[in-house]
Tab-separated table of N, CA, C and O in Angstrom:
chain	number	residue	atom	x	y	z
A	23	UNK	N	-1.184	-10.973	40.429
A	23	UNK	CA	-2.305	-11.689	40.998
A	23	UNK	C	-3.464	-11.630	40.005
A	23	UNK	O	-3.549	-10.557	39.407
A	24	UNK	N	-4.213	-12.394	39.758
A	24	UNK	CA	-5.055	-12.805	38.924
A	24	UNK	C	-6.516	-12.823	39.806
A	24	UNK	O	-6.662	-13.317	40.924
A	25	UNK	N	-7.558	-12.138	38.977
A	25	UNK	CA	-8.430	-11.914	38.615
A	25	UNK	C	-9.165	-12.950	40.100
A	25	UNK	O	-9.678	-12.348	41.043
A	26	UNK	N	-9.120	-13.987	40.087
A	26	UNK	CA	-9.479	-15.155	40.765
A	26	UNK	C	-8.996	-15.500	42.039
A	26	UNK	O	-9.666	-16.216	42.785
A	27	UNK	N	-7.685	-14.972	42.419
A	27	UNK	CA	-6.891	-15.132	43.044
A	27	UNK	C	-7.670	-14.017	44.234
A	27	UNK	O	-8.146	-14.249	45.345
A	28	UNK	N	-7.522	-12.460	43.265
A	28	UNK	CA	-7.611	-11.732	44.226
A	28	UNK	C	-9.016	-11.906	44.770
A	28	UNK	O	-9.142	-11.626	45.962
A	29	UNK	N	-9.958	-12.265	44.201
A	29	UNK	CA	-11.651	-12.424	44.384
A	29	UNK	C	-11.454	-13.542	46.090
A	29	UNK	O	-12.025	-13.421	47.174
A	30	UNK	N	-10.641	-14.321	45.719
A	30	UNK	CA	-10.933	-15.554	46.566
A	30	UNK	C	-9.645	-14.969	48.296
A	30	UNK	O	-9.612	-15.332	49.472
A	31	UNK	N	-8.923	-14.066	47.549
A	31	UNK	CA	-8.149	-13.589	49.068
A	31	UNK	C	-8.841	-12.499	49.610
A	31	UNK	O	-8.823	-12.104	50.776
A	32	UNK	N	-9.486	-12.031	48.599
A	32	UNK	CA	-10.933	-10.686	49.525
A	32	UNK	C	-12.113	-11.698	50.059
A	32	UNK	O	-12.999	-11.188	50.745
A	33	UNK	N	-12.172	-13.094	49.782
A	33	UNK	CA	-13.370	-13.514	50.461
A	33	UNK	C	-12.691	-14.328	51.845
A	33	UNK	O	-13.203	-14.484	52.954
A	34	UNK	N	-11.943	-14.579	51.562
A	34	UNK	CA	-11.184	-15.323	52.998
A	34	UNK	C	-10.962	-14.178	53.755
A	34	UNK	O	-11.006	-14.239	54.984
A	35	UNK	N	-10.710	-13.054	53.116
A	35	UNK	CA	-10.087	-11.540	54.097
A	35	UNK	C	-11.502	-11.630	55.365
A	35	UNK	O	-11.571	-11.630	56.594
A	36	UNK	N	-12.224	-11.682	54.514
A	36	UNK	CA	-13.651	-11.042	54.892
A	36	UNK	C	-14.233	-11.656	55.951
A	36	UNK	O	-14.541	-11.118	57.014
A	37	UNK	N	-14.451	-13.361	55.494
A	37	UNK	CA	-14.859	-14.390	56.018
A	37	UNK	C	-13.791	-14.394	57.862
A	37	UNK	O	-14.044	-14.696	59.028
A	38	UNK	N	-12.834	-13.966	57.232
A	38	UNK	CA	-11.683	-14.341	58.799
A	38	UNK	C	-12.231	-13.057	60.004
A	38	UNK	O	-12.469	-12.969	61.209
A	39	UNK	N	-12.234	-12.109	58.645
A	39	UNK	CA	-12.785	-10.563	59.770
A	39	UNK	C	-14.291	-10.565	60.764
A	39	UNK	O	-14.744	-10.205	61.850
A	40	UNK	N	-14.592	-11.166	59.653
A	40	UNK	CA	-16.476	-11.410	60.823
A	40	UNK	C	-16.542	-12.604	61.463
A	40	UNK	O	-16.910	-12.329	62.605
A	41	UNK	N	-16.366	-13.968	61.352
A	41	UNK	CA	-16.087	-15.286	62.075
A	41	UNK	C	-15.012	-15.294	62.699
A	41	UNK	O	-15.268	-15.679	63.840
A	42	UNK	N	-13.646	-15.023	62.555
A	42	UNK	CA	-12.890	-15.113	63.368
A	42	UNK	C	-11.635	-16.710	63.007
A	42	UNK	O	-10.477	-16.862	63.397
A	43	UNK	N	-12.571	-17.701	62.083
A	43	UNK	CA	-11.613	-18.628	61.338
A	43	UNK	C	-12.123	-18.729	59.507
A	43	UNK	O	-13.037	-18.150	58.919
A	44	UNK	N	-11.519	-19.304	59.217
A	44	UNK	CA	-11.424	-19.371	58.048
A	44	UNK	C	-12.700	-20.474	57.243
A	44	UNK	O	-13.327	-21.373	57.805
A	45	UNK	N	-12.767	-20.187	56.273
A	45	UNK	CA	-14.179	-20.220	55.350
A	45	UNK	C	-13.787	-21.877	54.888
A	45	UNK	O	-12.626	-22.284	54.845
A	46	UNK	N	-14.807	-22.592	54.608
A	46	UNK	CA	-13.800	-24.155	54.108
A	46	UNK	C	-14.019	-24.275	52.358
A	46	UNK	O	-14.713	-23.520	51.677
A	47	UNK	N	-13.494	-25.042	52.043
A	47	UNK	CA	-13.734	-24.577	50.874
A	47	UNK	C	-14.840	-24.703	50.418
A	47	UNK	O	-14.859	-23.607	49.859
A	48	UNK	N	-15.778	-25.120	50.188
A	48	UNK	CA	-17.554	-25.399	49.731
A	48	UNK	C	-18.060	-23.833	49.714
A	48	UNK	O	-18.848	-23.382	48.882
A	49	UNK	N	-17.334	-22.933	51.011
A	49	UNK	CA	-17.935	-21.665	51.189
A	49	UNK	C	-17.397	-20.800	49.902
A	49	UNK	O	-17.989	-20.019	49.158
A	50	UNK	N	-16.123	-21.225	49.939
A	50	UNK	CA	-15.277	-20.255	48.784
A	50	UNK	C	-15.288	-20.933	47.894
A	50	UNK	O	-14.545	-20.324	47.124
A	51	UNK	N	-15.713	-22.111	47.213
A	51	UNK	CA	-16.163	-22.101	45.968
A	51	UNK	C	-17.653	-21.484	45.773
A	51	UNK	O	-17.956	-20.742	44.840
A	52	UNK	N	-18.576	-21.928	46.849
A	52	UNK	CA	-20.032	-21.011	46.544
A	52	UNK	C	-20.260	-19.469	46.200
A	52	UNK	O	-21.169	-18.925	45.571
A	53	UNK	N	-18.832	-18.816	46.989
A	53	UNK	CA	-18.981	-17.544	46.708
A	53	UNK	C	-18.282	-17.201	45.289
A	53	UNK	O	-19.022	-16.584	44.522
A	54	UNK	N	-16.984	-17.495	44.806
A	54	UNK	CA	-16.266	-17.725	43.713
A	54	UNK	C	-17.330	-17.934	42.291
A	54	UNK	O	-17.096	-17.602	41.129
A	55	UNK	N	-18.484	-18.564	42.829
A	55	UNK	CA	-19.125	-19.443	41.319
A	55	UNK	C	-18.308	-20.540	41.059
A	55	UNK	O	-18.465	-20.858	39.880
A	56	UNK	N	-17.389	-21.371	41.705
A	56	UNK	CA	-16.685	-22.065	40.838
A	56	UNK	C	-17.833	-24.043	41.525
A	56	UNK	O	-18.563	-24.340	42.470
A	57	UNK	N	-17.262	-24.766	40.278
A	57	UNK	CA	-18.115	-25.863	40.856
A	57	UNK	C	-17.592	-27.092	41.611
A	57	UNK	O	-18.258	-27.821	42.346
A	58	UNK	N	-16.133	-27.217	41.275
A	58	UNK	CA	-15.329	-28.024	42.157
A	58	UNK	C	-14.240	-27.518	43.147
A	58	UNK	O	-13.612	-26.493	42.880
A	59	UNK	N	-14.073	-28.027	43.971
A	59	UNK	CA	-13.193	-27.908	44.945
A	59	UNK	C	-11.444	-27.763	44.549
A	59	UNK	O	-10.497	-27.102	44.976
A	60	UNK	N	-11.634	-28.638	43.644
A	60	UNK	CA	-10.628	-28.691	43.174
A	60	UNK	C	-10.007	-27.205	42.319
A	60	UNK	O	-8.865	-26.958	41.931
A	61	UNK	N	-10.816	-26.683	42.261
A	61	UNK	CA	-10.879	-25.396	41.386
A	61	UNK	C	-10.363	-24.169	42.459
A	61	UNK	O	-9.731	-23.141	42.214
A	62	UNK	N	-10.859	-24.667	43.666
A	62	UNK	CA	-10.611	-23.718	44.736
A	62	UNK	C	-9.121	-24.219	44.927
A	62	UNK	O	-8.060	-23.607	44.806
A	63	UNK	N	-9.390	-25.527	45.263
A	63	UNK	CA	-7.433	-25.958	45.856
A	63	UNK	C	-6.409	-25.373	44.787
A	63	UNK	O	-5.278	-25.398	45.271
A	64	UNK	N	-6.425	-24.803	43.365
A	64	UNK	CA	-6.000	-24.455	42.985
A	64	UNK	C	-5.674	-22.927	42.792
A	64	UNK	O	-4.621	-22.455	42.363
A	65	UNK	N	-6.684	-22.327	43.156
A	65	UNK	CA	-6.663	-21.036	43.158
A	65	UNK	C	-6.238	-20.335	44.644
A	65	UNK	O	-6.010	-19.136	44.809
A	66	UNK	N	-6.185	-21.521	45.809
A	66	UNK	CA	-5.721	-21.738	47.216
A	66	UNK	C	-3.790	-21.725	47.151
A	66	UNK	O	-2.954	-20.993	47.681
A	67	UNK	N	-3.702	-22.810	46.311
A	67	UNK	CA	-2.373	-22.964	46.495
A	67	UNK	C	-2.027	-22.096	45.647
A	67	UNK	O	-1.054	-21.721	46.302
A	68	UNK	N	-1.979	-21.203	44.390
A	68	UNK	CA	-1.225	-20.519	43.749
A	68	UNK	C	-1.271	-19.056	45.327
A	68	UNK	O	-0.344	-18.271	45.526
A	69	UNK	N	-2.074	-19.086	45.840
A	69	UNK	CA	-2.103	-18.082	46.841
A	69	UNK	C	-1.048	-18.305	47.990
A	69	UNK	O	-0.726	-17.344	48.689
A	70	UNK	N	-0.530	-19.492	48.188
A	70	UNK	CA	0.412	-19.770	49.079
A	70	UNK	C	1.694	-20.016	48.373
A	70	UNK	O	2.695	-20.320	49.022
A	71	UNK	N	1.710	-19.954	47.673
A	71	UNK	CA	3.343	-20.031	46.754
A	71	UNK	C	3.175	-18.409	46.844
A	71	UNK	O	3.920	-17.795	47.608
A	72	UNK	N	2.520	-17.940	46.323
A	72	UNK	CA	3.047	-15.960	46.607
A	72	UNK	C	2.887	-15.157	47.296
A	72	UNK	O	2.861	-13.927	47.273
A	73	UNK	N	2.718	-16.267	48.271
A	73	UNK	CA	3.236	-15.837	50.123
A	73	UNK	C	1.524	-14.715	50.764
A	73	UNK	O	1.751	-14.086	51.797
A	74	UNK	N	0.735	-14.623	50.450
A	74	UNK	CA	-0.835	-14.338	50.554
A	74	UNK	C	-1.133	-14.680	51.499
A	74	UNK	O	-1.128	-13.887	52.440
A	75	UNK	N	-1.555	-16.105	51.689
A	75	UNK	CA	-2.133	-16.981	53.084
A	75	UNK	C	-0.961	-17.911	53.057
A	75	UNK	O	0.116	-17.969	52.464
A	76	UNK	N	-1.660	-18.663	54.003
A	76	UNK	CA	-0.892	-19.712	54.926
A	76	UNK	C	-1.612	-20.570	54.960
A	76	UNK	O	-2.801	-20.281	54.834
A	77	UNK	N	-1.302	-21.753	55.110
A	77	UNK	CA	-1.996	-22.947	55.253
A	77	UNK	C	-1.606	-23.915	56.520
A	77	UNK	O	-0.424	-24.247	56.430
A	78	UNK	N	-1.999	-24.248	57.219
A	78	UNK	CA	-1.559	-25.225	58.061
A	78	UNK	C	-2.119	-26.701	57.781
A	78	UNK	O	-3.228	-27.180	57.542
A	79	UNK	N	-0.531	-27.296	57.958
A	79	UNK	CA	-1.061	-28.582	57.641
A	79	UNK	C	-2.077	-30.000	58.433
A	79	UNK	O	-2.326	-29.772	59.616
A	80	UNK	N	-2.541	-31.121	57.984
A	80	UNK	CA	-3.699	-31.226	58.650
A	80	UNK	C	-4.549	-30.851	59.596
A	80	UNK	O	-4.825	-31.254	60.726
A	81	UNK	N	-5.015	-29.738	58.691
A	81	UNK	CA	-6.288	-29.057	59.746
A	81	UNK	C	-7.190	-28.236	58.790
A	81	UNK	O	-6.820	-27.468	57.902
A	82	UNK	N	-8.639	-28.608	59.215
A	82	UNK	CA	-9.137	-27.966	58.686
A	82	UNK	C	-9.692	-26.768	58.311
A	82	UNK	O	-9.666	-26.230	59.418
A	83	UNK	N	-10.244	-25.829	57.481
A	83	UNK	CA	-10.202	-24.967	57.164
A	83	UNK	C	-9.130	-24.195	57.890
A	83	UNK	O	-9.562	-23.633	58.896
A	84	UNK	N	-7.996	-24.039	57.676
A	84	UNK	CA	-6.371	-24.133	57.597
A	84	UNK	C	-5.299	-23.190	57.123
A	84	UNK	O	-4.073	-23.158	57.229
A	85	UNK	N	-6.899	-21.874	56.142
A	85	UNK	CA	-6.321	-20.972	55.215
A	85	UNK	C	-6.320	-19.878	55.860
A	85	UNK	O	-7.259	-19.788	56.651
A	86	UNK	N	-5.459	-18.803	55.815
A	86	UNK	CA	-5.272	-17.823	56.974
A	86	UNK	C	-4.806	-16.457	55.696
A	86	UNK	O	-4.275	-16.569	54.591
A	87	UNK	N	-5.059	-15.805	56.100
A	87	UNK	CA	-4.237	-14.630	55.309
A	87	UNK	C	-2.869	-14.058	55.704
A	87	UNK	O	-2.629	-14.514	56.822
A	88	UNK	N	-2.258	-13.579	55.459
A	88	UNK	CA	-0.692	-13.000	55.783
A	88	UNK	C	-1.201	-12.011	56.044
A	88	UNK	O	-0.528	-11.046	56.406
């Protein structure tokens, strides 16, 4: 797990523990530093190929932790 990876599954950890759903992405790129979304969907999906979170499909903020 990479550097980025793990930053962004400790902020969804976090985000799920005190709210109760999941962060959308605008939140987890703001916290990340990163500037596109796209930057997140990538650092999102390498997290669901190695089984981390979950995603459900059409729905929003959708990202869940394992």
């Amino acid at each position: 797990m990479t550097y980025r990876q793990k930053e962004a599954l400790d902020f969804i950890k976090g985000f799920w523990g005190q709210n109760g759903f999941a962060p959308s992405y605008d939140q987890i790129a703001e916290a990340m530093g990163i500037k596109s979304k796209s930057g997140v969907h990538r650092v999102i999906t390498c997290l669901v190929e190695r089984g981390w979170v979950v995603r459900e499909p059409h729905k929003a903020r959708s990202v869940r932790p394992v």
